[in-house]
PDB file of C-alpha atoms and ligand atoms in Angstrom:
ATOM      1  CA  UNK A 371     -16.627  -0.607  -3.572  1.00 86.00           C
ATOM      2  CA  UNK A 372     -13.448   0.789  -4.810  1.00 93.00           C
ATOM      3  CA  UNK A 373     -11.415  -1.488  -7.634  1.00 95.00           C
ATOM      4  CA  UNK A 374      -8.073  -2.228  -6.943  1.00 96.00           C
ATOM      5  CA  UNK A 375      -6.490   0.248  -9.394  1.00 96.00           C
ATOM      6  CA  UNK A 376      -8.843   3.400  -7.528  1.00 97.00           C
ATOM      7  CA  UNK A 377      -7.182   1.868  -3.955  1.00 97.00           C
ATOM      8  CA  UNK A 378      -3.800   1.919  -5.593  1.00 97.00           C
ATOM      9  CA  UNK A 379      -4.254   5.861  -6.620  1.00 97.00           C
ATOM     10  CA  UNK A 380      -5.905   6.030  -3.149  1.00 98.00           C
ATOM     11  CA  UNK A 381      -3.046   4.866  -1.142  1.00 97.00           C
ATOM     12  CA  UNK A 382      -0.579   6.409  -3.327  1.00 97.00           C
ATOM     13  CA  UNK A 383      -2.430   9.883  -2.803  1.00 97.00           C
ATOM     14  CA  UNK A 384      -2.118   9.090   1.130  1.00 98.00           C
ATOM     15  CA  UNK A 385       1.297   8.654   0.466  1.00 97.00           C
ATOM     16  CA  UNK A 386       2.411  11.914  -0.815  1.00 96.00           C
ATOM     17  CA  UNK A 387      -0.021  13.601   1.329  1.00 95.00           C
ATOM     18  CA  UNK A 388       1.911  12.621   4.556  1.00 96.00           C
ATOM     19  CA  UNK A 389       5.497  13.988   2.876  1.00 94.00           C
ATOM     20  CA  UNK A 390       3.725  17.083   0.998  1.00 91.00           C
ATOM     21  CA  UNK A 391       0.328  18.160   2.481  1.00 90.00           C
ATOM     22  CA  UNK A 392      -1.511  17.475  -0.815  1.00 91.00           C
ATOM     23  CA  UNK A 393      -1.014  15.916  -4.373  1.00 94.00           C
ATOM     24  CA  UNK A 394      -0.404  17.057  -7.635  1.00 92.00           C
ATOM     25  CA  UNK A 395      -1.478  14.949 -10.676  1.00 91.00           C
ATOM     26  CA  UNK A 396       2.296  15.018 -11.967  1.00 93.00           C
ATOM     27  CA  UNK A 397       3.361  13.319  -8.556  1.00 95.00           C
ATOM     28  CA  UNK A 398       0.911  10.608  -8.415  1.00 96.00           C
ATOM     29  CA  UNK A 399       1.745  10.374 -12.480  1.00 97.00           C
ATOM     30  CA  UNK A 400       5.296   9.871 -11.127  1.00 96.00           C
ATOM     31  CA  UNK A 401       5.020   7.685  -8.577  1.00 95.00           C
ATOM     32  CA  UNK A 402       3.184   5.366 -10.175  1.00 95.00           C
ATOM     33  CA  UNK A 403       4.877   5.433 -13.527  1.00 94.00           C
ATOM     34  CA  UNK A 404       1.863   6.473 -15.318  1.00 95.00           C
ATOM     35  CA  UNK A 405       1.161   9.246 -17.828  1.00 96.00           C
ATOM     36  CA  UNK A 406      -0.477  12.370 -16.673  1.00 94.00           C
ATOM     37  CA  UNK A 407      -3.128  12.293 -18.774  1.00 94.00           C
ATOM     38  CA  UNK A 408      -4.323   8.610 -17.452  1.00 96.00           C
ATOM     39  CA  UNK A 409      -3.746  10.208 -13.901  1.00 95.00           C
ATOM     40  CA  UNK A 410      -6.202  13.192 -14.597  1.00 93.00           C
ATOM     41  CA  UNK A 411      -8.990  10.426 -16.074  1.00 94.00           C
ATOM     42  CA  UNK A 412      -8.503   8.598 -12.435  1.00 95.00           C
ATOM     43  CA  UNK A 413      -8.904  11.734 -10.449  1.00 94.00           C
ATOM     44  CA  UNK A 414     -12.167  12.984 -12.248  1.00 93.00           C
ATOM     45  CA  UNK A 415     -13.193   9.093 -11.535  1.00 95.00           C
ATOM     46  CA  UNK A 416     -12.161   9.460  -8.076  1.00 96.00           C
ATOM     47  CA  UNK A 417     -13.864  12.766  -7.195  1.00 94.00           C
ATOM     48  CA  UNK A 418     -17.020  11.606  -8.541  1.00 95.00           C
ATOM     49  CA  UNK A 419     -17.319   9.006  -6.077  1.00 97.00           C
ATOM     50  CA  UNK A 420     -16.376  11.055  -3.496  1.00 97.00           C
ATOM     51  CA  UNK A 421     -13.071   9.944  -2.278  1.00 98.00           C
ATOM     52  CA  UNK A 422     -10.960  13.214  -3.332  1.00 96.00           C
ATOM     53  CA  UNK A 423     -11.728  16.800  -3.289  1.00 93.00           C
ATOM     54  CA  UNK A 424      -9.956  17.951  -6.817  1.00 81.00           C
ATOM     55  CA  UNK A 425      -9.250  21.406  -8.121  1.00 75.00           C
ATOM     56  CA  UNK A 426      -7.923  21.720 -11.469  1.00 72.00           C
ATOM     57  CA  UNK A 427      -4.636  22.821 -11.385  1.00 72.00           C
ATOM     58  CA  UNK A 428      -4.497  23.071  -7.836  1.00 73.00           C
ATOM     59  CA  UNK A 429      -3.344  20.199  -5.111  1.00 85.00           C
ATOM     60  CA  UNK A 430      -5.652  17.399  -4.385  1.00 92.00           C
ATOM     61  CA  UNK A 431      -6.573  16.007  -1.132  1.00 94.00           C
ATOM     62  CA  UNK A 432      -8.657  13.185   0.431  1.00 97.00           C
ATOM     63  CA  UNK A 433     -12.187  13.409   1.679  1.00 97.00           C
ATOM     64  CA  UNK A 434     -12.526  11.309   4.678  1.00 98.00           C
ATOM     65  CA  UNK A 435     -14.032   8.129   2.834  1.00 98.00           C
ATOM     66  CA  UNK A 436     -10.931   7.935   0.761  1.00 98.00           C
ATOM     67  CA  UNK A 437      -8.861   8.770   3.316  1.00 98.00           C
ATOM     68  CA  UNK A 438     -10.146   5.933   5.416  1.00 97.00           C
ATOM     69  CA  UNK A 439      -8.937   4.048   2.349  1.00 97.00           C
ATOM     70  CA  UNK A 440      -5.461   5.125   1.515  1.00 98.00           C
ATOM     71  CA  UNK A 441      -4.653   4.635   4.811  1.00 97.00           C
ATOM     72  CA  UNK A 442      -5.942   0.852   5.122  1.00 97.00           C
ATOM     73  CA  UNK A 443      -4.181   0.186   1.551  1.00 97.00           C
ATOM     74  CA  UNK A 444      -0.739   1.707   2.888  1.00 97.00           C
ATOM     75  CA  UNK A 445      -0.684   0.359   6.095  1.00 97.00           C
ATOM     76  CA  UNK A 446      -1.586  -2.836   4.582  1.00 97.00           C
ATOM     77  CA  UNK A 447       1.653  -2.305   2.354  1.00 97.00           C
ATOM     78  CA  UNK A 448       3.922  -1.721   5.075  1.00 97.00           C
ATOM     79  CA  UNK A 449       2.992  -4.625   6.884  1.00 97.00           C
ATOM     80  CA  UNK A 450       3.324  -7.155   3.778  1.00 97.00           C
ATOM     81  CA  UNK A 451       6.572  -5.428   3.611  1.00 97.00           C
ATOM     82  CA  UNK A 452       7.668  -6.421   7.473  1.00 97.00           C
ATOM     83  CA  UNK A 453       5.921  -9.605   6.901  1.00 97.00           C
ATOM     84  CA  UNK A 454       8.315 -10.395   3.608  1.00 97.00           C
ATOM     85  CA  UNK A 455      11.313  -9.395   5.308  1.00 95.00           C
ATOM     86  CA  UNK A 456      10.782 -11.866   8.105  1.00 95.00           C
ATOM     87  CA  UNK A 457       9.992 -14.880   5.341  1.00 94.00           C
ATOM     88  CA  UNK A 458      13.250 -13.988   3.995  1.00 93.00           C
ATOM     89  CA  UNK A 459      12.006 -13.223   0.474  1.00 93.00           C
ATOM     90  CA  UNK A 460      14.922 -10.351  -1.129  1.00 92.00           C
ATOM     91  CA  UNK A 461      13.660 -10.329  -5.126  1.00 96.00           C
ATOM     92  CA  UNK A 462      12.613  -6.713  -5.158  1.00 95.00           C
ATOM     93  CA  UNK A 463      10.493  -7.156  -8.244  1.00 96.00           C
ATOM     94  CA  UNK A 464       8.797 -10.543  -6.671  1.00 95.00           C
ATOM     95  CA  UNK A 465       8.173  -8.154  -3.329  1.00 96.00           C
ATOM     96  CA  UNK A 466       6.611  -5.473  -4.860  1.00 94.00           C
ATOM     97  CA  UNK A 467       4.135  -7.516  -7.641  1.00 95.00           C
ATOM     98  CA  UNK A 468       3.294 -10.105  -4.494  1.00 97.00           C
ATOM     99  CA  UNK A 469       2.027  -7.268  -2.011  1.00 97.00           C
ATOM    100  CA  UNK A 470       0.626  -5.195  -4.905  1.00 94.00           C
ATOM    101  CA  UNK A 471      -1.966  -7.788  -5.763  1.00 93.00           C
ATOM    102  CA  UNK A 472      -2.232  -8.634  -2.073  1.00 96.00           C
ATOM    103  CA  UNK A 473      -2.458  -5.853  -0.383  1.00 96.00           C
ATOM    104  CA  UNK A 474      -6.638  -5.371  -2.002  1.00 95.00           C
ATOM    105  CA  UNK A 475      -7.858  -8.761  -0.496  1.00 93.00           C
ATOM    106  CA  UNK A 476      -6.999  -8.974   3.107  1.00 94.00           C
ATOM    107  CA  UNK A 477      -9.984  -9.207   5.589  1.00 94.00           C
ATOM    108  CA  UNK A 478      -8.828  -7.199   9.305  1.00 93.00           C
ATOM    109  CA  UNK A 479      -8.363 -10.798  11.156  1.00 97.00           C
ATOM    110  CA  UNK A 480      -6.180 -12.021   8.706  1.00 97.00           C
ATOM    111  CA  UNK A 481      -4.008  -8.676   8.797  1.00 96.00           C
ATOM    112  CA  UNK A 482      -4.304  -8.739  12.663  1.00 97.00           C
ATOM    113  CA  UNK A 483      -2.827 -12.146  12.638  1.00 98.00           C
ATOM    114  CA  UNK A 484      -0.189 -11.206  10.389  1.00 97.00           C
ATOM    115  CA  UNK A 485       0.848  -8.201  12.062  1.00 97.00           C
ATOM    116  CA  UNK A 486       0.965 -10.434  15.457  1.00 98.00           C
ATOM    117  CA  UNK A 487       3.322 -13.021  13.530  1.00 97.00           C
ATOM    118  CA  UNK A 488       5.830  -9.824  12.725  1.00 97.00           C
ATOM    119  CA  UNK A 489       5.561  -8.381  16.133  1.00 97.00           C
ATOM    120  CA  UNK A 490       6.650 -12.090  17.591  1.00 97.00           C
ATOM    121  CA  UNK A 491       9.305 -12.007  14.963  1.00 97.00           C
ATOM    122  CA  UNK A 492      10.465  -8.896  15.659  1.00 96.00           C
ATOM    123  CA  UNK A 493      10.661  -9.390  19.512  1.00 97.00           C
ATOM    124  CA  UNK A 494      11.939 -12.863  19.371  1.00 97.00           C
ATOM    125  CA  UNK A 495      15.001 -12.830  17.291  1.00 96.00           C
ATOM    126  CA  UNK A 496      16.589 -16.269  18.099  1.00 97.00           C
ATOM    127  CA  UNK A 497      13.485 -17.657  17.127  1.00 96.00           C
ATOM    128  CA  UNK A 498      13.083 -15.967  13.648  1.00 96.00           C
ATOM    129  CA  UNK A 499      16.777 -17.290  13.264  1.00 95.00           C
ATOM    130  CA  UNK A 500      15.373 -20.830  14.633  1.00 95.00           C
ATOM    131  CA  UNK A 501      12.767 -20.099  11.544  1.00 95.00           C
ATOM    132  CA  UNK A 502      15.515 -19.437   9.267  1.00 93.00           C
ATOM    133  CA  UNK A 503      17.479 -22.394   9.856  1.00 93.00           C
ATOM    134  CA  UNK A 504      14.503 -24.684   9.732  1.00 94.00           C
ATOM    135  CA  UNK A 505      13.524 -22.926   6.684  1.00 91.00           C
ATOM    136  CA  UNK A 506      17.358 -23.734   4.911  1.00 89.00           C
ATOM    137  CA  UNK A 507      16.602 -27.401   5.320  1.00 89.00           C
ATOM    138  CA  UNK A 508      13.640 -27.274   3.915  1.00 85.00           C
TER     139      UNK A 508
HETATM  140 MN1   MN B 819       0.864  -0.688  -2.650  1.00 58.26          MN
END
């Protein structure tokens, strides 16, 4: 089992992947506000356990086990995101620390569920603003 800090790497790797094709250690390093040399520790940590095939000094990509991950941590991400939005909740900084220690520990049913609750949301408007004004009196 991945920890939470290897998914983070693992989903941010997925995420540059889809814009650039691969990663270099400086782009993860920037992404996630972390210096390179913590970055390059990960990686060797990563491709031991076989979730990233690594070349020094060359781009980085996924094997299929950590692909399988980055994916599940970034989709997971995304929806949290949705999900947020419809609750109403705007503090950037509360947003992005909530779903950062969320996003690790959510089972498929519960994220199924959740991603149901958005889609209703999403395709019911007067009833999210039904939920917002029952919300305001609360
Ligand atoms: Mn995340």
């Amino acid at each position: 089992m991945p920890t939470a800090v290897m998914e983070d790497y693992l989903e941010c790797i997925y995420d540059i992947i889809q814009t650039k094709g691969y990663a270099g250690t400086n782009d993860i390093a920037d992404k996630l506000d972390i210096h390179p040399s913590t970055v390059s520790r990960m990686i060797k940590k990563l491709d031991e356990k076989g979730y990233i095939n690594y070349e020094p000094y060359r781009g980085l990509t996924l094997t299929e086990a950590g692909e399988l991950i980055g994916k599940r941590i970034s989709s997971n991400h995304k929806l949290l995101e949705e999900f947020f939005e419809i609750l109403g909740i705007e503090d950037e900084e509360i947003i992005d620390q909530d779903i950062e220690g969320i996003e690790h520990h959510l089972s498929s049913k519960t994220i199924d569920n959740i991603l149901a609750l958005v889609d209703f949301f999403t395709e019911n408007p007067a009833r999210l603003e039904e939920f917002n004004k029952f919300k305001s009196g609360h």
